[in-house]
mmCIF file of C-alpha atoms in Angstrom:
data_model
loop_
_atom_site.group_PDB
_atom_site.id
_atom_site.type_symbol
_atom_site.label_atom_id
_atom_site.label_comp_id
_atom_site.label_asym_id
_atom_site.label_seq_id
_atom_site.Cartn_x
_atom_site.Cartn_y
_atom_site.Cartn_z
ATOM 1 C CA UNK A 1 201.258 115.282 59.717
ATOM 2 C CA UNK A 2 197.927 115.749 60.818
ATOM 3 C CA UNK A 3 198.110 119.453 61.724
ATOM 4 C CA UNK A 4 199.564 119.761 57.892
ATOM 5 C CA UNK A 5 196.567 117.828 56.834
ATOM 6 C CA UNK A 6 193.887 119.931 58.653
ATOM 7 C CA UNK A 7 195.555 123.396 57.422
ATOM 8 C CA UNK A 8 195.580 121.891 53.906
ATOM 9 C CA UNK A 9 192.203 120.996 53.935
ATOM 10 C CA UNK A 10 190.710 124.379 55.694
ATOM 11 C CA UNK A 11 190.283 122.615 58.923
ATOM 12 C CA UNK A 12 188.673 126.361 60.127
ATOM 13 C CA UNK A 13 186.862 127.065 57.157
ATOM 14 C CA UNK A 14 185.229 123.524 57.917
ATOM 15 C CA UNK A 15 184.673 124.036 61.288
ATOM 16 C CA UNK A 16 182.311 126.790 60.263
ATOM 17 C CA UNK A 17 180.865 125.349 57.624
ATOM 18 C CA UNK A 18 179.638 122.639 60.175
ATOM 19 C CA UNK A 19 178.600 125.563 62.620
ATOM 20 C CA UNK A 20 176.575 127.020 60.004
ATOM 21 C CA UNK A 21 174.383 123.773 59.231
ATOM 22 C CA UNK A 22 174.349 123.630 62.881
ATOM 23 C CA UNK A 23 175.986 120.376 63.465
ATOM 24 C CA UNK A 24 179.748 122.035 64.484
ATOM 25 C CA UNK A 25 182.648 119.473 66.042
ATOM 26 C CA UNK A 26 182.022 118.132 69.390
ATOM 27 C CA UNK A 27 185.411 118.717 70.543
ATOM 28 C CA UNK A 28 188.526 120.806 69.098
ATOM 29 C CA UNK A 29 192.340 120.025 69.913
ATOM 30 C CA UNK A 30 193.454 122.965 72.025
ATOM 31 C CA UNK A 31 196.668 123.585 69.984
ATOM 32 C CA UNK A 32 194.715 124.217 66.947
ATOM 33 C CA UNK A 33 192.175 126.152 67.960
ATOM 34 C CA UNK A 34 194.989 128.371 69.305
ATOM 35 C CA UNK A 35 196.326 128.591 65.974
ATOM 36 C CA UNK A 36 192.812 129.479 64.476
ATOM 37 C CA UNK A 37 192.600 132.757 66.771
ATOM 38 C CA UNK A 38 195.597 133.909 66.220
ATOM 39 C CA UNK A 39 194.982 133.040 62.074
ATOM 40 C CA UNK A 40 191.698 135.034 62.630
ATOM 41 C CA UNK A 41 193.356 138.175 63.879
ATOM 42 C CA UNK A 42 195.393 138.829 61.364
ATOM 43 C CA UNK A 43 192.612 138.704 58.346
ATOM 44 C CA UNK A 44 191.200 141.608 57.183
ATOM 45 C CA UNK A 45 187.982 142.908 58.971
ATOM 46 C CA UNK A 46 185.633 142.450 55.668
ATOM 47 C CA UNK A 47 185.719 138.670 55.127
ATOM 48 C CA UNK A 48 182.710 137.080 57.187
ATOM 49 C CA UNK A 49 182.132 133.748 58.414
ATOM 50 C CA UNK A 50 179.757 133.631 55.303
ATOM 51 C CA UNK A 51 182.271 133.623 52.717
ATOM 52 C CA UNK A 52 184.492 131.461 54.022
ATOM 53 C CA UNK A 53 181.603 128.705 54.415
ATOM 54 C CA UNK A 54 181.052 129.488 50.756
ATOM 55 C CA UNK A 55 184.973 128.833 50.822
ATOM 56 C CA UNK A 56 184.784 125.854 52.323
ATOM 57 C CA UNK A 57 182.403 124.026 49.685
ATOM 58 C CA UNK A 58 184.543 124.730 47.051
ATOM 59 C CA UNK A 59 187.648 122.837 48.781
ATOM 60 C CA UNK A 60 188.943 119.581 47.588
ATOM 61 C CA UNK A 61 187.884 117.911 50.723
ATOM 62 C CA UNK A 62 183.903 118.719 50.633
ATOM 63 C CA UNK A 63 181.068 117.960 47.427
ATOM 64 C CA UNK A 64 182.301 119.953 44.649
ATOM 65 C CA UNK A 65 179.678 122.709 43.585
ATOM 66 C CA UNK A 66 179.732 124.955 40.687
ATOM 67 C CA UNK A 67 179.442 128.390 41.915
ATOM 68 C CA UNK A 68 177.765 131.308 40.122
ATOM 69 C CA UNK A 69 180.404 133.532 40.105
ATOM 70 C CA UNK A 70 184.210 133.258 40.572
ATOM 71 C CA UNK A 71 185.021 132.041 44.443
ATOM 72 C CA UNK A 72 186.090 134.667 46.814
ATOM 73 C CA UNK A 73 189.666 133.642 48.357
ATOM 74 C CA UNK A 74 189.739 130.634 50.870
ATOM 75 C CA UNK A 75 189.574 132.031 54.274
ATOM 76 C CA UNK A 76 189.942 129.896 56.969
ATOM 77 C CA UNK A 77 187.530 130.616 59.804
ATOM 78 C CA UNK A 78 188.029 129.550 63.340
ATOM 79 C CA UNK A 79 186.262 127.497 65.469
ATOM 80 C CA UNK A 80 185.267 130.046 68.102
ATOM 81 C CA UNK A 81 184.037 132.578 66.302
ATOM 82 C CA UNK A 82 184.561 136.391 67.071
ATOM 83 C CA UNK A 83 182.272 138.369 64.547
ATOM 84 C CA UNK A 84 179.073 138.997 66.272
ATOM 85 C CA UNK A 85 177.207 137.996 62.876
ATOM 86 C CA UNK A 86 175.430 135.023 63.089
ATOM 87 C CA UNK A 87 175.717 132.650 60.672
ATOM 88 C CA UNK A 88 172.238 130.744 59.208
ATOM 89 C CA UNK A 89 170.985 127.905 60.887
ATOM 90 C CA UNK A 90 169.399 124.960 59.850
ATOM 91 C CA UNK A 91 166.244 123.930 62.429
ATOM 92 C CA UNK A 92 167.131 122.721 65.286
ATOM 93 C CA UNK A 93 166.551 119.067 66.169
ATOM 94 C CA UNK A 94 163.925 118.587 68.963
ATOM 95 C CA UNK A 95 165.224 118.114 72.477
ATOM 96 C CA UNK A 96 165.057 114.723 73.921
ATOM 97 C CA UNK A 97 162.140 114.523 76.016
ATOM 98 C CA UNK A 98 162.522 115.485 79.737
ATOM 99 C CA UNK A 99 161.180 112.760 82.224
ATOM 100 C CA UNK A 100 158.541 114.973 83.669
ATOM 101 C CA UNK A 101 157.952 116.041 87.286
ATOM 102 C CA UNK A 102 155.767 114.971 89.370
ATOM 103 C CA UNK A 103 153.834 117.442 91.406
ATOM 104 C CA UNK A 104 153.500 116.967 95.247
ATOM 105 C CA UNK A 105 149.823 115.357 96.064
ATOM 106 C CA UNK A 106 149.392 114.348 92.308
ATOM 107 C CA UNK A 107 149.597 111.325 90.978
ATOM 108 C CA UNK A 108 153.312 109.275 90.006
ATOM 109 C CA UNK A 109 155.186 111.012 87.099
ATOM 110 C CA UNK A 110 155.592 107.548 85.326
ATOM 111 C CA UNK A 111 151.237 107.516 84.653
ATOM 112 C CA UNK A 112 152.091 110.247 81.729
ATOM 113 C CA UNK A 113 154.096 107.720 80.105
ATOM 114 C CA UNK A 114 151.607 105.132 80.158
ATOM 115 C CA UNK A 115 148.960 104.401 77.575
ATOM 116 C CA UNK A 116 146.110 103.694 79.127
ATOM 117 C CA UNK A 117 144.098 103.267 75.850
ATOM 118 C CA UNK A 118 146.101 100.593 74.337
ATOM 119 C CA UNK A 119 146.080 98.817 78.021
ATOM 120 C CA UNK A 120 142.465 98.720 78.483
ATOM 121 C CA UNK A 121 140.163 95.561 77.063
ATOM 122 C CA UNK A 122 136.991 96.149 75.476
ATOM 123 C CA UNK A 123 134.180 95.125 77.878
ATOM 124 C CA UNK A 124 131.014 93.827 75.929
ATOM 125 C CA UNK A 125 127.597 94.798 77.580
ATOM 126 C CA UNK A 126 124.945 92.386 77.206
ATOM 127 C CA UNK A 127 122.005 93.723 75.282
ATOM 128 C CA UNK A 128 119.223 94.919 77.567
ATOM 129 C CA UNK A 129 121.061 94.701 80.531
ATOM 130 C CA UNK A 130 120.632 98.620 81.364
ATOM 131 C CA UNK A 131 117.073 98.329 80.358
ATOM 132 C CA UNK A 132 114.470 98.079 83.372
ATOM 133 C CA UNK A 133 112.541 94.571 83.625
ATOM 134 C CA UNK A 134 108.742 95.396 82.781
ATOM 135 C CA UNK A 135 106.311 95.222 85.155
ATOM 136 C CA UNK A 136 104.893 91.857 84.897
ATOM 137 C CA UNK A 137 100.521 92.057 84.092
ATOM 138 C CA UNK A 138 98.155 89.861 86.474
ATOM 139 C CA UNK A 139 96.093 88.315 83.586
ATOM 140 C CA UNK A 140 93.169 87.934 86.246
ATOM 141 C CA UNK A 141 93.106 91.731 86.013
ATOM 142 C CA UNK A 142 93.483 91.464 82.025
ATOM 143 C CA UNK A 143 90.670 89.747 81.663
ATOM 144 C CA UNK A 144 88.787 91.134 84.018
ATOM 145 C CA UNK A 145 88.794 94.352 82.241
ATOM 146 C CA UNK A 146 86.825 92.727 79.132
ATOM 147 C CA UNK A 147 84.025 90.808 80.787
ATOM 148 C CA UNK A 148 80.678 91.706 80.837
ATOM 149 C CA UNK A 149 78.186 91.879 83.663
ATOM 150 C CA UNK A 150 77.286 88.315 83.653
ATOM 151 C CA UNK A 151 81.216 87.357 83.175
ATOM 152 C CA UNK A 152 82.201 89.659 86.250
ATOM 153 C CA UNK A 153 79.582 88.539 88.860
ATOM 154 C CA UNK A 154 81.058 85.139 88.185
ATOM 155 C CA UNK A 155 84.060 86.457 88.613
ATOM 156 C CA UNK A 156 83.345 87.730 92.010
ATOM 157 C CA UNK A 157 81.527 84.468 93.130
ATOM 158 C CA UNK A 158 84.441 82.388 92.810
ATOM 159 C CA UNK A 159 87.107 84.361 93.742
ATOM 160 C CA UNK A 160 90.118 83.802 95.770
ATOM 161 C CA UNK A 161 92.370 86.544 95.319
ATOM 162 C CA UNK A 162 92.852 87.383 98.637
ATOM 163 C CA UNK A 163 92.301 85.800 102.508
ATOM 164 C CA UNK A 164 88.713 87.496 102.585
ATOM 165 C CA UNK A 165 87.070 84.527 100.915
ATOM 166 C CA UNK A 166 88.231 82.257 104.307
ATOM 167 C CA UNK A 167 85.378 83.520 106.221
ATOM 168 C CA UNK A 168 82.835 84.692 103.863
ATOM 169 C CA UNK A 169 79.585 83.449 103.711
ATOM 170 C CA UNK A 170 78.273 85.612 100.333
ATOM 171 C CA UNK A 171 79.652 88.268 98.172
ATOM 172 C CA UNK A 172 78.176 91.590 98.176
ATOM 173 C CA UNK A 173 78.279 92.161 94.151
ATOM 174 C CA UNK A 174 76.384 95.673 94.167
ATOM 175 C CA UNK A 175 72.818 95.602 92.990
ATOM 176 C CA UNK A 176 71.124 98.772 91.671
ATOM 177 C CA UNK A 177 70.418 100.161 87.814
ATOM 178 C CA UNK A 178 73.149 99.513 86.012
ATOM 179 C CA UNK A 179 72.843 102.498 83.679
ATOM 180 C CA UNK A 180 72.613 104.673 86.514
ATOM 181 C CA UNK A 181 73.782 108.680 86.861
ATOM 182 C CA UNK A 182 74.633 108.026 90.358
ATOM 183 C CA UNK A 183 76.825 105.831 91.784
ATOM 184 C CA UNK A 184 77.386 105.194 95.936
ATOM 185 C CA UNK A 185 80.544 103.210 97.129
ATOM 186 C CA UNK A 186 81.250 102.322 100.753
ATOM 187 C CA UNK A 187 83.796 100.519 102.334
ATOM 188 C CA UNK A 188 82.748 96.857 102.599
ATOM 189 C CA UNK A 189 80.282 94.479 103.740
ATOM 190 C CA UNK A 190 79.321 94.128 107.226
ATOM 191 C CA UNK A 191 77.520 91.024 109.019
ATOM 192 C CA UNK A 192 73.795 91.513 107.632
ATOM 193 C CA UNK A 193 75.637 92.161 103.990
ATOM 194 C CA UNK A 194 77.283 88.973 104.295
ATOM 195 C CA UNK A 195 74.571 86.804 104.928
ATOM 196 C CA UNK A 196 71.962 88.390 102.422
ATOM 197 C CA UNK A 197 74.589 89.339 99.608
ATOM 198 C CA UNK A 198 73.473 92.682 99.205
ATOM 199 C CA UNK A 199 75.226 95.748 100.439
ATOM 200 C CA UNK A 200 74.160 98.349 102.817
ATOM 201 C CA UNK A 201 71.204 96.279 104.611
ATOM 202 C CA UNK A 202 69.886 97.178 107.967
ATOM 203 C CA UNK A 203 70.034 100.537 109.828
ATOM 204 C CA UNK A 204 72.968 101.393 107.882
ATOM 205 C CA UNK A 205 71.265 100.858 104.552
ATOM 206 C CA UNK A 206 67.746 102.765 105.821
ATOM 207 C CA UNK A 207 69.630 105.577 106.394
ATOM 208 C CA UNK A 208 71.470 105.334 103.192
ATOM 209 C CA UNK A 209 67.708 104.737 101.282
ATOM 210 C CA UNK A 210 66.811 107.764 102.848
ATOM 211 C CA UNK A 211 69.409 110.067 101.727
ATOM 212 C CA UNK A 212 68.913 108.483 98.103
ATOM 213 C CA UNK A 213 64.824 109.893 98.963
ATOM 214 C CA UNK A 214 65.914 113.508 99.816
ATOM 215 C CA UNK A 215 68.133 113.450 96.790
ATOM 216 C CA UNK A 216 65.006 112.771 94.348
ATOM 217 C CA UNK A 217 66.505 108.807 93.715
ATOM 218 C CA UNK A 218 66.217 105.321 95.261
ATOM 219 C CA UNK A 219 67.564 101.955 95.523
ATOM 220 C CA UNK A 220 67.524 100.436 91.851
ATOM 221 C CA UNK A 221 66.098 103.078 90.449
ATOM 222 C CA UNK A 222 68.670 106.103 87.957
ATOM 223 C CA UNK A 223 71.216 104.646 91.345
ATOM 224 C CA UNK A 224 73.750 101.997 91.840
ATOM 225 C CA UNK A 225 75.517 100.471 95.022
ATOM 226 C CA UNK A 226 78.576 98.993 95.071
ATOM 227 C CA UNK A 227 81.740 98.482 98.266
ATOM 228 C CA UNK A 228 85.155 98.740 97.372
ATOM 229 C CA UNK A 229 85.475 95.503 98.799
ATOM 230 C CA UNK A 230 83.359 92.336 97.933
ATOM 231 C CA UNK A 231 83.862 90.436 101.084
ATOM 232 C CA UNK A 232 83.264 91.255 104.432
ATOM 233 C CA UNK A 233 86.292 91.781 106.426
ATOM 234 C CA UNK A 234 86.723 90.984 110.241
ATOM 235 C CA UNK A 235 89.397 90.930 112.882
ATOM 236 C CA UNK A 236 90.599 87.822 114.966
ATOM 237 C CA UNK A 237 87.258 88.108 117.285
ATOM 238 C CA UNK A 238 85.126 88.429 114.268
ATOM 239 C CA UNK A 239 84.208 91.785 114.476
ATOM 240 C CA UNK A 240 84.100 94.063 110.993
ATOM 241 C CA UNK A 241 87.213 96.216 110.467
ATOM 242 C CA UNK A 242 88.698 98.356 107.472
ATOM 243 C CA UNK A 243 89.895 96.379 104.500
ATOM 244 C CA UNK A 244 94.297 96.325 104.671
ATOM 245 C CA UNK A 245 95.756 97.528 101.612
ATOM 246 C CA UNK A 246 96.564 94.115 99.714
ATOM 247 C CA UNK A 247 92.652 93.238 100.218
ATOM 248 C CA UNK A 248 91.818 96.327 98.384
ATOM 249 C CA UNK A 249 94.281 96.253 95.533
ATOM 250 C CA UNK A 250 92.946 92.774 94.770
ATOM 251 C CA UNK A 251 89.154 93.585 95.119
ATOM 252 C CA UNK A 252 89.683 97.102 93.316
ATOM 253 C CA UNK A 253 89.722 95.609 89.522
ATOM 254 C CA UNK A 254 85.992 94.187 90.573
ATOM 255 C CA UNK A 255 85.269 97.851 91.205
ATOM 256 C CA UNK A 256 86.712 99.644 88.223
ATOM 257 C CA UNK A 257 85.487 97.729 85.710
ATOM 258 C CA UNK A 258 81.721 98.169 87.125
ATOM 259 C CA UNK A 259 82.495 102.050 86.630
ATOM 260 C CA UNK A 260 83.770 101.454 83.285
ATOM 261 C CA UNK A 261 80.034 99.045 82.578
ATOM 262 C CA UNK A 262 77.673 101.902 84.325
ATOM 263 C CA UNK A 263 79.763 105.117 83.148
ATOM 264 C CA UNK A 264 77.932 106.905 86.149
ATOM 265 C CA UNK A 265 77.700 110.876 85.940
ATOM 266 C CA UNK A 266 78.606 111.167 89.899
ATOM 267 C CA UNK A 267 80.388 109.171 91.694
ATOM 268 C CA UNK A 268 79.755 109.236 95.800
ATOM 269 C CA UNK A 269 82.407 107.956 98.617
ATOM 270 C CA UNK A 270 80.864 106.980 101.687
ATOM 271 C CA UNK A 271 83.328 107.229 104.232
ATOM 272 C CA UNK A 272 86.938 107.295 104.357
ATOM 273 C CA UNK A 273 88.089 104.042 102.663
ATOM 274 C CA UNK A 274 85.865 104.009 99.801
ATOM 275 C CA UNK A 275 87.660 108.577 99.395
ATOM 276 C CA UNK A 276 91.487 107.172 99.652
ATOM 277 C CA UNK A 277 91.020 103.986 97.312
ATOM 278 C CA UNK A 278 89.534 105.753 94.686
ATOM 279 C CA UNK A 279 91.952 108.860 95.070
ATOM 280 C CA UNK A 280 95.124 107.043 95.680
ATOM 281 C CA UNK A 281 95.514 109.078 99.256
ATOM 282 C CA UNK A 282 97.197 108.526 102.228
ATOM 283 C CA UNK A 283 95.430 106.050 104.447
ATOM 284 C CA UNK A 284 95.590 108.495 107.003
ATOM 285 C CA UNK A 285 94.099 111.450 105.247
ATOM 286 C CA UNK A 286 90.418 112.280 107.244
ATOM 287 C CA UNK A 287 87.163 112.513 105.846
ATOM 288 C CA UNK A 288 86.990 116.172 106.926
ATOM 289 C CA UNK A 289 89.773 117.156 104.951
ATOM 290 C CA UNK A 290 88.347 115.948 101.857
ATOM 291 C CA UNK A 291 84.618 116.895 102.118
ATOM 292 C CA UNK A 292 83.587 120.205 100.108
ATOM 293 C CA UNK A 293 85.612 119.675 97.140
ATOM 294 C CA UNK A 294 84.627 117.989 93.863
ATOM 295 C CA UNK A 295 87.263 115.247 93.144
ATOM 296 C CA UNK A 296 88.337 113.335 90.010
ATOM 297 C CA UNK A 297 88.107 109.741 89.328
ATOM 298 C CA UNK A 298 88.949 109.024 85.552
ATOM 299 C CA UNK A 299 87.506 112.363 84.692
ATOM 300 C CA UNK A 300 84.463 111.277 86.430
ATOM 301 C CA UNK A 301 83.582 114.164 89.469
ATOM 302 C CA UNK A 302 83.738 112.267 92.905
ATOM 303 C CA UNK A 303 82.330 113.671 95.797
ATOM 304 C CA UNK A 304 82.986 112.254 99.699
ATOM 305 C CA UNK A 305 80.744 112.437 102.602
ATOM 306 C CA UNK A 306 80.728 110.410 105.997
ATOM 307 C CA UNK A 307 79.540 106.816 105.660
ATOM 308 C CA UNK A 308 75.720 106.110 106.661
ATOM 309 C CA UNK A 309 76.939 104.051 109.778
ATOM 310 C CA UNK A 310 79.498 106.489 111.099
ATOM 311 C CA UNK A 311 75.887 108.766 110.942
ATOM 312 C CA UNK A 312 74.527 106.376 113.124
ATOM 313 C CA UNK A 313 76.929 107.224 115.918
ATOM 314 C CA UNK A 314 77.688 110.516 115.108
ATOM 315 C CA UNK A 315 74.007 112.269 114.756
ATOM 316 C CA UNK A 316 75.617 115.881 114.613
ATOM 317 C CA UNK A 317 77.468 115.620 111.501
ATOM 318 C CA UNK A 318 73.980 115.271 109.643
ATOM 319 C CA UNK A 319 74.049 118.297 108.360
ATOM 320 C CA UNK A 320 77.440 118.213 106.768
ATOM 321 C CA UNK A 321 76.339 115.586 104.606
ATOM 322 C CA UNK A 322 73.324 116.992 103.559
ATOM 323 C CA UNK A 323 75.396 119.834 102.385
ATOM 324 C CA UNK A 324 77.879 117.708 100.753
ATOM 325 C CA UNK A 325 74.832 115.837 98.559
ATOM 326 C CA UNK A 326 74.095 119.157 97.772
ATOM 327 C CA UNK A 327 77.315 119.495 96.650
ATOM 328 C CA UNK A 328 76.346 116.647 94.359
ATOM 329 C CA UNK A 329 73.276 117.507 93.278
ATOM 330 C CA UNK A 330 74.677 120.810 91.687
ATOM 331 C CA UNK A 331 77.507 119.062 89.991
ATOM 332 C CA UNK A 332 74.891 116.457 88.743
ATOM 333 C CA UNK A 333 73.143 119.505 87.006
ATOM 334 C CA UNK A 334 76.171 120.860 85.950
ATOM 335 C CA UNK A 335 77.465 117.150 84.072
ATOM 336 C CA UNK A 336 73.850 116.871 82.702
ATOM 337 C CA UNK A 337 73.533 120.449 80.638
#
């Protein structure tokens, strides 16, 4: 009954019909697909699988259509097709997905599945949290850059900013004109500075007077003296030694702001430690090495020589500073036209 049914219906002509959308039968009984062949072989060579889809829509058993034309003659077409026309296909489905392969040294083959976007939490950043802390301002030093004379040599008598005020027994200020074209730095006090309150007193200081003589100046008068310390530094036996760095950056704001008050036209460094604090060199960078050149302080020319007590001790190097307040003298001549 059912093999009556199927050749009633045009089980072939179906079969191709299917094919042809591209969704053919999964499975065929054997016996009829036998019967189909042999069926096939005896039609004439000019019907195609074509008509006989066209056929097939027609039949009582698939969604009547009104065709054009008169229907060509039902032709039942089997389900393994000889002709080597192919029949129209509707687009394929896509194929299911392939788990993928995972590669040797790479990472598992189930990451590609995962979605790491939905998985993640936002993370809030604070505000200002990348931002770098600013550098926090020592409002001794603010203020000390808007005082006047009379406001700064207060200043300096009462200060305490560093362990130099222990064993003081005056500050050296500076004393000289103070509109002067020439200004003279040194290192620090010494003992006779310290107990007078005046720097570069004693041989020191009548060597440095004379120098200030063979460059057409003097003490107090177009000249002003000034240490880059204000108190006199000593070692554990009480003997004078160099000022350490932290003694100098908290006497240095003293300094700067009495250039800012003169606004000299040269500045000169007597001796190594007044030549590195105001150039912001290595503490171990020699006098020699700097001697001979014009420097720049603020835009102001700086010029270094050996300090008048190293002179004292070393008589021979004279002559090199005569040269370098030579050196001076001709930049003061070139700043003045």
């Amino acid at each position: 009954m059912s093999e009556q049914m199927n050749q009633e219906n045009g089980f072939g002509s179906s079969l191709a019909l299917l094919d042809a959308l591209g969704i053919g039968p999964v499975w065929v009984r054997r016996e009829l697909a036998v019967e189909e062949v042999q069926e096939q072989a005896q039609q004439p060579a000019s019907v195609t699988p074509i008509a006989a889809a066209v056929e097939t829509v027609g039949s009582p058993s698939s969604v009547p259509v009104q065709p054009a034309r008169e229907p060509a003659p039902m032709v039942e077409q089997p389900a393994v097709q000889a002709s080597p026309v192919a029949a129209p296909k509707a687009p394929a489905a896509p194929a299911p997905r392939s788990a993928p392969v995972q590669e040797e040294g790479g990472p598992p083959a189930w990451l590609d599945e995962m979605d790491f976007a939905a998985s993640l939490e936002p993370v809030l950043i604070p505000e200002g949290e990348d931002d770098e802390p600013m550098p926090a301002v020592d409002p001794v030093i603010a203020r000390i850059k808007q005082m006047d004379w009379p406001q700064l040599k207060e200043q300096v008598a009462d200060c305490r900013r560093c362990g130099l005020c222990q064993g003081r027994k005056k500050t050296v200020f500076g004393v000289g004109d103070e509109k002067a074209k020439w200004l003279f730095i040194g290192e620090g006090p010494g003992r006779n500075e310290d107990i007078q309150g005046e720097p570069f007193v004693g041989p020191a200081g009548k060597l440095l007077d004379n120098m200030l003589v063979s460059m057409g100046v003097k003490r107090g008068d177009n000249a002003y003296i000034a240490n880059i310390v204000k108190c006199r530094p000593t070692d554990e036996n009480g003997r004078d030694r160099p000022p350490s760095l932290q003694e100098v950056a908290s006497c240095l704001p003293y300094l700067q702001r009495q250039i800012e008050l003169i606004q000299p036209t040269v500045l000169v460094a007597l001796g190594k430690t007044a030549a590195i604090s105001l150039l912001g060199l290595d503490p171990t960078t020699p006098v020699a090495r700097l001697r001979g050149t014009v420097h720049r302080y603020q835009e102001l020319p700086l010029v270094v020589t050996y300090h008048p007590a190293y002179l004292l001790r070393s008589l021979q190097d004279k002559s090199k500073t005569w040269a370098d307040l030579c050196l001076a003298m001709s930049t003061y001549q070139a700043q003045a036209r």
